[in-house]
């Protein structure tokens, strides 16, 4: 059935909605038209439950940040400006081409009226949905035009392409980003990312929700979506206030993750946090550190949220000259590597397991699924081959550092190639 069969386009409501859309009255104007016609209260939200407009009869209210919707059956609308709450029924707004335009929460009272025609109301919502979707598209086009310049600037920050601090701060002011405070980079990585199953849309929805959440915390978000990551440039206090900054960052991360629980479902983010830097030209270092911390948190420590400052020895090795680390690794392990290649004795794996299991022979044999005597034989062979004593702590530290360097090299390769 086409729309002309459902509506008489000379009737008041559809024409008024069309006029609202054409006149640029946006969400609030169209919602007010609906609410005036049906003498009702309603809240319009987008597809991530962010309030777009709130109207009560003839009035359309501002201060949308004080209107919250608790989605459910029934839903509850909290009006914190007027200190009221009311129950509502939710209607999903879907346009003719089946695009999701958002949600409309309507006060329950109108459904108790004997004169209320629910079928007629649903038909009205079909027209309203298309009008809202048209407004969504218009706004998205405007946002995307400005977003290209914003993203280019943030990419330049991420990769250290900007060197003049004065120019960086001047450009940042274009979007009201003040860079006088130190910033750290928080890098969120969506696990099991698959662009073919709509994960890019999922990340966009998360980012939109986070922008609103951060604004409520009086933070103007510097944020960028990059393949399977959302990257946040986060302002902190003085660089020396390590514990204070860490608590603030952890609290914000918890708040952001909580805000997207409905959107995220059973998916999860792994999060790395770099060190704070006072100058925009150095933010790229924080991003690199955030990725390193996240990679270590995933593969070694098992933590979903980790700070670069907490990754221990690898933090020092990361900052060291790669060529010197390369030479140290080969000076320490090459003789064992060559012996294993000739004999397949797996001496290196025995030594690695022995150090990983705190020099405990029983734990090492269990971890390697090998008899204790077989492990002992390999360790003795290492001592004879290299003329060392594995009960000597400096010797163990030397091998431990070599294995850490190996882990760092593999991790850098994974970050470079994007493969795990």
mmCIF file of C-alpha atoms in Angstrom:
data_model
loop_
_atom_site.group_PDB
_atom_site.id
_atom_site.type_symbol
_atom_site.label_atom_id
_atom_site.label_comp_id
_atom_site.label_asym_id
_atom_site.label_seq_id
_atom_site.Cartn_x
_atom_site.Cartn_y
_atom_site.Cartn_z
ATOM 1 C CA UNK A 1 0.000 0.000 0.000
ATOM 2 C CA UNK A 2 1.557 3.361 -0.991
ATOM 3 C CA UNK A 3 1.577 6.429 1.216
ATOM 4 C CA UNK A 4 -1.221 8.217 -0.670
ATOM 5 C CA UNK A 5 -3.547 5.402 0.360
ATOM 6 C CA UNK A 6 -2.594 5.781 3.999
ATOM 7 C CA UNK A 7 -2.744 9.559 4.196
ATOM 8 C CA UNK A 8 -4.679 12.386 2.723
ATOM 9 C CA UNK A 9 -1.702 14.662 2.091
ATOM 10 C CA UNK A 10 -3.970 17.706 2.428
ATOM 11 C CA UNK A 11 -4.631 16.635 6.020
ATOM 12 C CA UNK A 12 -3.058 18.845 8.653
ATOM 13 C CA UNK A 13 -0.470 16.639 10.344
ATOM 14 C CA UNK A 14 1.531 15.257 7.377
ATOM 15 C CA UNK A 15 1.619 18.677 5.731
ATOM 16 C CA UNK A 16 2.815 20.322 8.931
ATOM 17 C CA UNK A 17 5.567 17.730 9.331
ATOM 18 C CA UNK A 18 6.687 18.356 5.747
ATOM 19 C CA UNK A 19 6.669 22.099 6.398
ATOM 20 C CA UNK A 20 8.699 21.623 9.589
ATOM 21 C CA UNK A 21 11.290 19.605 7.695
ATOM 22 C CA UNK A 22 11.461 22.085 4.797
ATOM 23 C CA UNK A 23 11.747 25.057 7.173
ATOM 24 C CA UNK A 24 14.649 23.476 9.071
ATOM 25 C CA UNK A 25 12.766 23.199 12.371
ATOM 26 C CA UNK A 26 14.589 19.946 12.932
ATOM 27 C CA UNK A 27 13.725 17.300 15.501
ATOM 28 C CA UNK A 28 12.180 19.625 18.064
ATOM 29 C CA UNK A 29 9.816 21.272 15.584
ATOM 30 C CA UNK A 30 8.564 17.975 14.164
ATOM 31 C CA UNK A 31 8.155 16.405 17.607
ATOM 32 C CA UNK A 32 6.245 19.441 18.841
ATOM 33 C CA UNK A 33 3.873 19.119 15.876
ATOM 34 C CA UNK A 34 3.178 15.469 16.759
ATOM 35 C CA UNK A 35 2.728 16.179 20.476
ATOM 36 C CA UNK A 36 0.443 19.160 19.850
ATOM 37 C CA UNK A 37 -1.755 17.095 17.564
ATOM 38 C CA UNK A 38 -2.114 14.175 20.013
ATOM 39 C CA UNK A 39 -1.894 16.257 23.232
ATOM 40 C CA UNK A 40 0.883 14.101 24.622
ATOM 41 C CA UNK A 41 4.399 14.089 26.078
ATOM 42 C CA UNK A 42 7.152 12.391 24.117
ATOM 43 C CA UNK A 43 10.924 12.015 23.910
ATOM 44 C CA UNK A 44 12.687 11.441 20.609
ATOM 45 C CA UNK A 45 16.032 9.607 20.726
ATOM 46 C CA UNK A 46 18.462 8.391 18.114
ATOM 47 C CA UNK A 47 19.435 4.750 17.583
ATOM 48 C CA UNK A 48 21.802 4.809 20.586
ATOM 49 C CA UNK A 49 19.162 6.262 22.925
ATOM 50 C CA UNK A 50 20.583 9.813 22.948
ATOM 51 C CA UNK A 51 17.836 12.403 23.469
ATOM 52 C CA UNK A 52 17.205 14.484 20.341
ATOM 53 C CA UNK A 53 14.037 16.335 21.406
ATOM 54 C CA UNK A 54 11.470 16.484 24.219
ATOM 55 C CA UNK A 55 8.001 17.970 23.877
ATOM 56 C CA UNK A 56 4.974 18.266 26.147
ATOM 57 C CA UNK A 57 1.838 19.316 24.286
ATOM 58 C CA UNK A 58 2.517 22.736 22.803
ATOM 59 C CA UNK A 59 5.915 23.143 24.480
ATOM 60 C CA UNK A 60 9.267 21.902 23.243
ATOM 61 C CA UNK A 61 11.970 22.019 25.897
ATOM 62 C CA UNK A 62 15.673 22.722 25.785
ATOM 63 C CA UNK A 63 18.195 21.300 28.249
ATOM 64 C CA UNK A 64 18.085 17.854 26.677
ATOM 65 C CA UNK A 65 21.085 16.725 28.735
ATOM 66 C CA UNK A 66 18.692 16.642 31.712
ATOM 67 C CA UNK A 67 16.260 14.244 30.010
ATOM 68 C CA UNK A 68 17.139 10.575 30.530
ATOM 69 C CA UNK A 69 15.317 7.483 29.286
ATOM 70 C CA UNK A 70 15.482 4.133 31.052
ATOM 71 C CA UNK A 71 14.549 1.750 28.261
ATOM 72 C CA UNK A 72 12.304 -1.136 29.327
ATOM 73 C CA UNK A 73 8.747 -2.370 29.439
ATOM 74 C CA UNK A 74 7.468 0.107 30.356
ATOM 75 C CA UNK A 75 10.199 2.678 29.827
ATOM 76 C CA UNK A 76 10.770 5.473 32.326
ATOM 77 C CA UNK A 77 11.520 9.074 31.356
ATOM 78 C CA UNK A 78 13.391 11.177 33.925
ATOM 79 C CA UNK A 79 12.957 14.941 33.602
ATOM 80 C CA UNK A 80 15.593 16.314 35.974
ATOM 81 C CA UNK A 81 14.865 19.979 35.182
ATOM 82 C CA UNK A 82 11.270 19.763 36.389
ATOM 83 C CA UNK A 83 12.011 16.933 38.814
ATOM 84 C CA UNK A 84 9.446 14.593 37.228
ATOM 85 C CA UNK A 85 9.350 11.078 35.895
ATOM 86 C CA UNK A 86 6.733 9.271 33.837
ATOM 87 C CA UNK A 87 6.180 5.896 32.211
ATOM 88 C CA UNK A 88 6.334 5.642 28.450
ATOM 89 C CA UNK A 89 5.765 3.229 25.611
ATOM 90 C CA UNK A 90 8.560 2.871 23.081
ATOM 91 C CA UNK A 91 8.056 2.952 19.296
ATOM 92 C CA UNK A 92 10.925 2.193 16.939
ATOM 93 C CA UNK A 93 11.052 4.631 14.042
ATOM 94 C CA UNK A 94 11.821 2.855 10.760
ATOM 95 C CA UNK A 95 11.641 4.664 7.432
ATOM 96 C CA UNK A 96 10.270 3.306 4.125
ATOM 97 C CA UNK A 97 13.686 1.859 3.140
ATOM 98 C CA UNK A 98 13.889 0.068 6.543
ATOM 99 C CA UNK A 99 16.563 2.401 7.931
ATOM 100 C CA UNK A 100 16.409 2.823 11.715
ATOM 101 C CA UNK A 101 15.656 6.466 12.410
ATOM 102 C CA UNK A 102 15.531 6.267 16.205
ATOM 103 C CA UNK A 103 12.967 5.745 18.978
ATOM 104 C CA UNK A 104 9.931 7.644 20.211
ATOM 105 C CA UNK A 105 8.910 7.339 23.882
ATOM 106 C CA UNK A 106 5.276 8.354 24.395
ATOM 107 C CA UNK A 107 3.587 8.873 27.770
ATOM 108 C CA UNK A 108 1.333 5.956 28.695
ATOM 109 C CA UNK A 109 -1.681 8.132 29.484
ATOM 110 C CA UNK A 110 -2.775 8.706 25.908
ATOM 111 C CA UNK A 111 -3.311 4.983 25.313
ATOM 112 C CA UNK A 112 -6.058 4.990 27.952
ATOM 113 C CA UNK A 113 -8.158 7.529 26.024
ATOM 114 C CA UNK A 114 -11.217 6.037 24.352
ATOM 115 C CA UNK A 115 -10.788 8.408 21.403
ATOM 116 C CA UNK A 116 -7.173 7.363 20.757
ATOM 117 C CA UNK A 117 -6.725 5.481 17.462
ATOM 118 C CA UNK A 118 -3.585 3.352 17.819
ATOM 119 C CA UNK A 119 -3.565 2.235 14.159
ATOM 120 C CA UNK A 120 -3.859 5.804 12.944
ATOM 121 C CA UNK A 121 -1.056 6.793 15.315
ATOM 122 C CA UNK A 122 1.218 4.045 13.941
ATOM 123 C CA UNK A 123 0.563 5.265 10.401
ATOM 124 C CA UNK A 124 1.479 8.782 11.509
ATOM 125 C CA UNK A 125 4.715 7.421 12.927
ATOM 126 C CA UNK A 126 5.590 5.905 9.548
ATOM 127 C CA UNK A 127 5.503 9.348 8.011
ATOM 128 C CA UNK A 128 7.280 10.833 11.036
ATOM 129 C CA UNK A 129 10.016 8.167 10.720
ATOM 130 C CA UNK A 130 10.786 9.151 7.144
ATOM 131 C CA UNK A 131 10.919 12.827 8.106
ATOM 132 C CA UNK A 132 13.305 12.082 10.977
ATOM 133 C CA UNK A 133 15.501 9.920 8.713
ATOM 134 C CA UNK A 134 15.689 12.765 6.177
ATOM 135 C CA UNK A 135 16.835 15.104 8.961
ATOM 136 C CA UNK A 136 19.375 12.488 10.120
ATOM 137 C CA UNK A 137 20.859 12.280 6.632
ATOM 138 C CA UNK A 138 21.087 16.052 6.306
ATOM 139 C CA UNK A 139 22.885 16.356 9.626
ATOM 140 C CA UNK A 140 25.223 13.476 8.804
ATOM 141 C CA UNK A 141 26.277 15.144 5.540
ATOM 142 C CA UNK A 142 27.089 18.388 7.358
ATOM 143 C CA UNK A 143 29.018 16.515 10.060
ATOM 144 C CA UNK A 144 31.016 14.503 7.533
ATOM 145 C CA UNK A 145 32.152 17.638 5.730
ATOM 146 C CA UNK A 146 33.667 19.043 8.927
ATOM 147 C CA UNK A 147 34.821 15.631 10.112
ATOM 148 C CA UNK A 148 37.261 15.195 7.225
ATOM 149 C CA UNK A 149 39.331 18.194 8.375
ATOM 150 C CA UNK A 150 39.090 17.146 12.030
ATOM 151 C CA UNK A 151 40.206 13.579 11.283
ATOM 152 C CA UNK A 152 43.121 14.792 9.154
ATOM 153 C CA UNK A 153 44.346 16.915 12.061
ATOM 154 C CA UNK A 154 44.018 14.045 14.571
ATOM 155 C CA UNK A 155 45.808 11.634 12.221
ATOM 156 C CA UNK A 156 48.675 14.111 11.953
ATOM 157 C CA UNK A 157 48.867 14.215 15.758
ATOM 158 C CA UNK A 158 48.843 10.408 15.949
ATOM 159 C CA UNK A 159 51.750 10.002 13.562
ATOM 160 C CA UNK A 160 53.899 12.940 14.664
ATOM 161 C CA UNK A 161 53.483 14.881 11.413
ATOM 162 C CA UNK A 162 53.037 18.233 13.191
ATOM 163 C CA UNK A 163 56.128 19.862 14.695
ATOM 164 C CA UNK A 164 55.223 23.504 15.415
ATOM 165 C CA UNK A 165 53.454 23.668 18.774
ATOM 166 C CA UNK A 166 51.965 27.101 18.076
ATOM 167 C CA UNK A 167 50.331 25.893 14.871
ATOM 168 C CA UNK A 168 49.073 22.729 16.585
ATOM 169 C CA UNK A 169 47.341 24.710 19.327
ATOM 170 C CA UNK A 170 45.901 27.197 16.854
ATOM 171 C CA UNK A 171 44.425 24.388 14.744
ATOM 172 C CA UNK A 172 43.038 22.673 17.840
ATOM 173 C CA UNK A 173 41.196 25.862 18.789
ATOM 174 C CA UNK A 174 39.179 25.484 15.566
ATOM 175 C CA UNK A 175 37.246 22.756 17.377
ATOM 176 C CA UNK A 176 37.524 24.392 20.835
ATOM 177 C CA UNK A 177 40.160 21.900 21.965
ATOM 178 C CA UNK A 178 42.427 23.491 24.525
ATOM 179 C CA UNK A 179 45.851 21.832 24.576
ATOM 180 C CA UNK A 180 47.291 23.783 27.507
ATOM 181 C CA UNK A 181 46.829 20.750 29.812
ATOM 182 C CA UNK A 182 48.877 17.561 29.278
ATOM 183 C CA UNK A 183 47.085 14.852 27.293
ATOM 184 C CA UNK A 184 47.428 11.104 27.259
ATOM 185 C CA UNK A 185 46.216 8.769 24.526
ATOM 186 C CA UNK A 186 43.735 6.012 25.398
ATOM 187 C CA UNK A 187 43.515 3.410 22.635
ATOM 188 C CA UNK A 188 40.417 1.174 22.697
ATOM 189 C CA UNK A 189 40.562 -1.916 20.467
ATOM 190 C CA UNK A 190 37.375 -3.836 19.638
ATOM 191 C CA UNK A 191 38.058 -7.552 19.933
ATOM 192 C CA UNK A 192 37.263 -9.936 17.041
ATOM 193 C CA UNK A 193 36.698 -7.006 14.712
ATOM 194 C CA UNK A 194 35.082 -7.874 11.381
ATOM 195 C CA UNK A 195 34.221 -5.097 8.949
ATOM 196 C CA UNK A 196 31.955 -7.471 6.986
ATOM 197 C CA UNK A 197 29.559 -7.982 9.912
ATOM 198 C CA UNK A 198 28.864 -4.325 10.710
ATOM 199 C CA UNK A 199 31.587 -3.710 13.292
ATOM 200 C CA UNK A 200 32.441 -0.354 11.716
ATOM 201 C CA UNK A 201 28.873 0.793 12.418
ATOM 202 C CA UNK A 202 29.162 -0.578 15.961
ATOM 203 C CA UNK A 203 32.300 1.512 16.553
ATOM 204 C CA UNK A 204 30.595 4.614 15.162
ATOM 205 C CA UNK A 205 27.676 4.118 17.550
ATOM 206 C CA UNK A 206 30.053 3.652 20.487
ATOM 207 C CA UNK A 207 31.936 6.797 19.545
ATOM 208 C CA UNK A 208 28.769 8.882 19.281
ATOM 209 C CA UNK A 209 27.676 7.668 22.712
ATOM 210 C CA UNK A 210 31.097 8.445 24.180
ATOM 211 C CA UNK A 211 31.092 11.958 22.759
ATOM 212 C CA UNK A 212 27.864 12.731 24.630
ATOM 213 C CA UNK A 213 29.120 11.030 27.811
ATOM 214 C CA UNK A 214 32.367 13.019 27.808
ATOM 215 C CA UNK A 215 30.596 16.305 27.135
ATOM 216 C CA UNK A 216 28.488 15.655 30.247
ATOM 217 C CA UNK A 217 31.814 15.323 32.110
ATOM 218 C CA UNK A 218 32.788 18.772 30.748
ATOM 219 C CA UNK A 219 35.356 17.246 28.377
ATOM 220 C CA UNK A 220 35.252 18.350 24.745
ATOM 221 C CA UNK A 221 36.251 15.006 23.184
ATOM 222 C CA UNK A 222 39.231 14.689 20.856
ATOM 223 C CA UNK A 223 38.402 11.284 19.434
ATOM 224 C CA UNK A 224 39.100 9.312 16.279
ATOM 225 C CA UNK A 225 37.919 5.999 14.840
ATOM 226 C CA UNK A 226 40.729 4.085 13.117
ATOM 227 C CA UNK A 227 39.777 0.657 11.748
ATOM 228 C CA UNK A 228 39.209 -1.483 14.877
ATOM 229 C CA UNK A 229 40.230 1.261 17.318
ATOM 230 C CA UNK A 230 38.693 4.274 18.986
ATOM 231 C CA UNK A 231 41.475 6.637 20.016
ATOM 232 C CA UNK A 232 40.839 9.260 22.684
ATOM 233 C CA UNK A 233 43.183 12.163 23.470
ATOM 234 C CA UNK A 234 42.414 12.621 27.151
ATOM 235 C CA UNK A 235 43.315 15.723 29.252
ATOM 236 C CA UNK A 236 44.945 15.061 32.637
ATOM 237 C CA UNK A 237 46.478 17.024 35.505
ATOM 238 C CA UNK A 238 50.147 17.742 35.974
ATOM 239 C CA UNK A 239 52.373 14.992 34.557
ATOM 240 C CA UNK A 240 53.873 14.324 37.989
ATOM 241 C CA UNK A 241 50.454 13.464 39.493
ATOM 242 C CA UNK A 242 50.655 9.852 38.353
ATOM 243 C CA UNK A 243 48.264 8.171 40.803
ATOM 244 C CA UNK A 244 45.718 10.985 40.606
ATOM 245 C CA UNK A 245 45.742 10.904 36.801
ATOM 246 C CA UNK A 246 45.509 7.103 36.725
ATOM 247 C CA UNK A 247 42.416 7.122 38.958
ATOM 248 C CA UNK A 248 40.755 9.773 36.805
ATOM 249 C CA UNK A 249 41.497 7.804 33.639
ATOM 250 C CA UNK A 250 40.279 4.481 35.084
ATOM 251 C CA UNK A 251 37.056 6.117 36.291
ATOM 252 C CA UNK A 252 36.458 7.626 32.850
ATOM 253 C CA UNK A 253 37.141 4.332 31.065
ATOM 254 C CA UNK A 254 34.672 2.545 33.379
ATOM 255 C CA UNK A 255 32.076 5.238 32.708
ATOM 256 C CA UNK A 256 32.554 5.009 28.931
ATOM 257 C CA UNK A 257 32.327 1.207 28.859
ATOM 258 C CA UNK A 258 29.227 1.272 31.074
ATOM 259 C CA UNK A 259 27.554 3.831 28.805
ATOM 260 C CA UNK A 260 27.666 1.433 25.818
ATOM 261 C CA UNK A 261 26.642 -1.816 27.532
ATOM 262 C CA UNK A 262 23.413 -2.048 25.501
ATOM 263 C CA UNK A 263 25.196 -1.234 22.259
ATOM 264 C CA UNK A 264 28.186 -3.502 22.855
ATOM 265 C CA UNK A 265 26.339 -6.645 23.984
ATOM 266 C CA UNK A 266 28.816 -9.472 24.607
ATOM 267 C CA UNK A 267 31.674 -7.774 22.714
ATOM 268 C CA UNK A 268 34.598 -6.221 24.573
ATOM 269 C CA UNK A 269 37.365 -3.657 24.247
ATOM 270 C CA UNK A 270 41.008 -4.005 25.228
ATOM 271 C CA UNK A 271 42.485 -0.695 26.331
ATOM 272 C CA UNK A 272 46.019 0.678 26.408
ATOM 273 C CA UNK A 273 46.976 4.014 27.960
ATOM 274 C CA UNK A 274 50.150 5.896 27.059
ATOM 275 C CA UNK A 275 52.056 8.368 29.197
ATOM 276 C CA UNK A 276 50.829 11.998 29.316
ATOM 277 C CA UNK A 277 52.700 14.630 27.290
ATOM 278 C CA UNK A 278 52.578 18.395 27.676
ATOM 279 C CA UNK A 279 52.966 19.206 23.963
ATOM 280 C CA UNK A 280 50.789 18.187 21.026
ATOM 281 C CA UNK A 281 53.852 17.383 18.904
ATOM 282 C CA UNK A 282 54.581 14.516 21.338
ATOM 283 C CA UNK A 283 51.105 12.946 21.461
ATOM 284 C CA UNK A 284 52.175 10.363 18.876
ATOM 285 C CA UNK A 285 54.530 8.908 21.477
ATOM 286 C CA UNK A 286 51.606 8.376 23.845
ATOM 287 C CA UNK A 287 49.702 6.563 21.087
ATOM 288 C CA UNK A 288 52.635 4.240 20.391
ATOM 289 C CA UNK A 289 52.960 3.545 24.113
ATOM 290 C CA UNK A 290 49.227 2.877 24.421
ATOM 291 C CA UNK A 291 49.396 0.250 21.679
ATOM 292 C CA UNK A 292 52.460 -1.389 23.233
ATOM 293 C CA UNK A 293 50.803 -1.462 26.665
ATOM 294 C CA UNK A 294 47.615 -2.909 25.186
ATOM 295 C CA UNK A 295 49.483 -5.604 23.299
ATOM 296 C CA UNK A 296 51.370 -6.637 26.432
ATOM 297 C CA UNK A 297 48.198 -6.503 28.507
ATOM 298 C CA UNK A 298 46.511 -8.910 26.101
ATOM 299 C CA UNK A 299 49.329 -11.371 25.511
ATOM 300 C CA UNK A 300 51.340 -11.369 28.740
ATOM 301 C CA UNK A 301 49.507 -9.925 31.718
ATOM 302 C CA UNK A 302 45.924 -10.805 30.829
ATOM 303 C CA UNK A 303 44.556 -7.374 31.772
ATOM 304 C CA UNK A 304 41.961 -5.671 29.505
ATOM 305 C CA UNK A 305 43.038 -2.179 30.686
ATOM 306 C CA UNK A 306 46.737 -1.425 31.168
ATOM 307 C CA UNK A 307 48.963 1.642 31.469
ATOM 308 C CA UNK A 308 52.323 1.876 29.711
ATOM 309 C CA UNK A 309 53.905 2.863 33.027
ATOM 310 C CA UNK A 310 52.869 -0.521 34.495
ATOM 311 C CA UNK A 311 54.454 -2.898 31.983
ATOM 312 C CA UNK A 312 57.714 -3.179 33.912
ATOM 313 C CA UNK A 313 61.006 -4.038 32.246
ATOM 314 C CA UNK A 314 59.535 -3.912 28.753
ATOM 315 C CA UNK A 315 58.905 -0.182 29.251
ATOM 316 C CA UNK A 316 62.664 0.367 29.610
ATOM 317 C CA UNK A 317 63.502 -1.932 26.718
ATOM 318 C CA UNK A 318 60.936 -0.195 24.472
ATOM 319 C CA UNK A 319 62.759 3.115 24.959
ATOM 320 C CA UNK A 320 66.179 1.601 24.302
ATOM 321 C CA UNK A 321 68.119 1.555 21.040
ATOM 322 C CA UNK A 322 66.695 -1.382 18.988
ATOM 323 C CA UNK A 323 70.113 -2.182 17.484
ATOM 324 C CA UNK A 324 71.690 -2.558 20.923
ATOM 325 C CA UNK A 325 68.810 -4.791 22.035
ATOM 326 C CA UNK A 326 69.223 -6.885 18.882
ATOM 327 C CA UNK A 327 72.904 -7.382 19.611
ATOM 328 C CA UNK A 328 72.262 -8.223 23.282
ATOM 329 C CA UNK A 329 69.686 -10.851 22.285
ATOM 330 C CA UNK A 330 71.987 -12.578 19.822
ATOM 331 C CA UNK A 331 75.058 -12.385 22.093
ATOM 332 C CA UNK A 332 73.045 -14.128 24.805
ATOM 333 C CA UNK A 333 71.121 -16.793 22.858
ATOM 334 C CA UNK A 334 72.792 -17.466 19.514
ATOM 335 C CA UNK A 335 74.859 -20.411 20.727
ATOM 336 C CA UNK A 336 71.731 -22.136 22.089
ATOM 337 C CA UNK A 337 69.780 -21.299 18.932
ATOM 338 C CA UNK A 338 72.426 -22.902 16.705
ATOM 339 C CA UNK A 339 72.652 -25.959 18.974
ATOM 340 C CA UNK A 340 68.870 -26.444 18.837
ATOM 341 C CA UNK A 341 68.855 -26.100 15.048
ATOM 342 C CA UNK A 342 71.426 -28.907 14.758
ATOM 343 C CA UNK A 343 70.070 -31.266 17.414
ATOM 344 C CA UNK A 344 66.385 -30.292 17.941
ATOM 345 C CA UNK A 345 67.121 -30.505 21.670
ATOM 346 C CA UNK A 346 64.745 -27.630 22.563
ATOM 347 C CA UNK A 347 67.215 -26.223 25.085
ATOM 348 C CA UNK A 348 65.862 -22.684 24.633
ATOM 349 C CA UNK A 349 62.278 -23.777 25.303
ATOM 350 C CA UNK A 350 63.391 -25.569 28.462
ATOM 351 C CA UNK A 351 65.253 -22.480 29.659
ATOM 352 C CA UNK A 352 62.336 -20.195 28.780
ATOM 353 C CA UNK A 353 59.898 -22.419 30.704
ATOM 354 C CA UNK A 354 62.280 -22.703 33.661
ATOM 355 C CA UNK A 355 62.515 -18.890 34.010
ATOM 356 C CA UNK A 356 58.789 -18.398 33.406
ATOM 357 C CA UNK A 357 58.008 -20.897 36.187
ATOM 358 C CA UNK A 358 60.191 -19.138 38.768
ATOM 359 C CA UNK A 359 63.072 -21.665 38.507
ATOM 360 C CA UNK A 360 60.774 -24.394 39.873
ATOM 361 C CA UNK A 361 61.732 -27.731 38.270
ATOM 362 C CA UNK A 362 58.400 -29.407 39.110
ATOM 363 C CA UNK A 363 56.308 -26.572 37.623
ATOM 364 C CA UNK A 364 58.562 -26.454 34.572
ATOM 365 C CA UNK A 365 58.203 -30.185 33.874
ATOM 366 C CA UNK A 366 54.410 -29.918 34.239
ATOM 367 C CA UNK A 367 54.256 -26.907 31.933
ATOM 368 C CA UNK A 368 56.346 -28.723 29.302
ATOM 369 C CA UNK A 369 54.497 -32.062 29.778
ATOM 370 C CA UNK A 370 57.883 -33.659 30.306
ATOM 371 C CA UNK A 371 59.497 -35.810 32.998
ATOM 372 C CA UNK A 372 61.454 -33.840 35.579
ATOM 373 C CA UNK A 373 64.686 -35.697 34.725
ATOM 374 C CA UNK A 374 64.318 -34.718 31.055
ATOM 375 C CA UNK A 375 64.044 -31.051 32.030
ATOM 376 C CA UNK A 376 66.990 -31.378 34.418
ATOM 377 C CA UNK A 377 69.061 -32.968 31.633
ATOM 378 C CA UNK A 378 68.371 -30.015 29.298
ATOM 379 C CA UNK A 379 69.235 -27.439 31.939
ATOM 380 C CA UNK A 380 72.492 -29.263 32.750
ATOM 381 C CA UNK A 381 73.307 -29.367 29.043
ATOM 382 C CA UNK A 382 72.845 -25.565 28.864
ATOM 383 C CA UNK A 383 75.243 -25.083 31.789
ATOM 384 C CA UNK A 384 77.880 -27.287 30.151
ATOM 385 C CA UNK A 385 77.479 -25.770 26.707
ATOM 386 C CA UNK A 386 77.761 -22.157 27.889
ATOM 387 C CA UNK A 387 79.957 -22.781 30.958
ATOM 388 C CA UNK A 388 77.471 -21.077 33.296
ATOM 389 C CA UNK A 389 75.634 -21.795 36.548
ATOM 390 C CA UNK A 390 71.844 -21.460 36.364
ATOM 391 C CA UNK A 391 71.683 -20.990 40.123
ATOM 392 C CA UNK A 392 73.524 -17.699 39.646
ATOM 393 C CA UNK A 393 70.993 -14.804 39.717
ATOM 394 C CA UNK A 394 72.865 -12.478 37.274
ATOM 395 C CA UNK A 395 72.874 -15.336 34.736
ATOM 396 C CA UNK A 396 69.098 -15.792 35.071
ATOM 397 C CA UNK A 397 68.523 -12.035 34.767
ATOM 398 C CA UNK A 398 70.601 -11.974 31.572
ATOM 399 C CA UNK A 399 68.521 -14.736 29.937
ATOM 400 C CA UNK A 400 65.272 -13.206 31.214
ATOM 401 C CA UNK A 401 66.134 -9.896 29.527
ATOM 402 C CA UNK A 402 66.941 -11.695 26.272
ATOM 403 C CA UNK A 403 63.511 -13.357 26.306
ATOM 404 C CA UNK A 404 61.870 -10.000 27.066
ATOM 405 C CA UNK A 405 63.666 -8.476 24.065
ATOM 406 C CA UNK A 406 62.378 -11.362 21.937
ATOM 407 C CA UNK A 407 58.814 -10.692 23.129
ATOM 408 C CA UNK A 408 59.185 -6.983 22.398
ATOM 409 C CA UNK A 409 60.445 -7.672 18.869
ATOM 410 C CA UNK A 410 57.501 -10.006 18.159
ATOM 411 C CA UNK A 411 55.070 -7.499 19.585
ATOM 412 C CA UNK A 412 56.467 -4.681 17.434
ATOM 413 C CA UNK A 413 56.087 -6.905 14.396
ATOM 414 C CA UNK A 414 52.447 -7.636 15.296
ATOM 415 C CA UNK A 415 51.735 -3.929 15.707
ATOM 416 C CA UNK A 416 53.390 -3.192 12.366
ATOM 417 C CA UNK A 417 51.544 -5.901 10.436
ATOM 418 C CA UNK A 418 48.264 -5.807 12.391
ATOM 419 C CA UNK A 419 48.410 -9.587 12.949
ATOM 420 C CA UNK A 420 48.320 -11.423 16.274
#
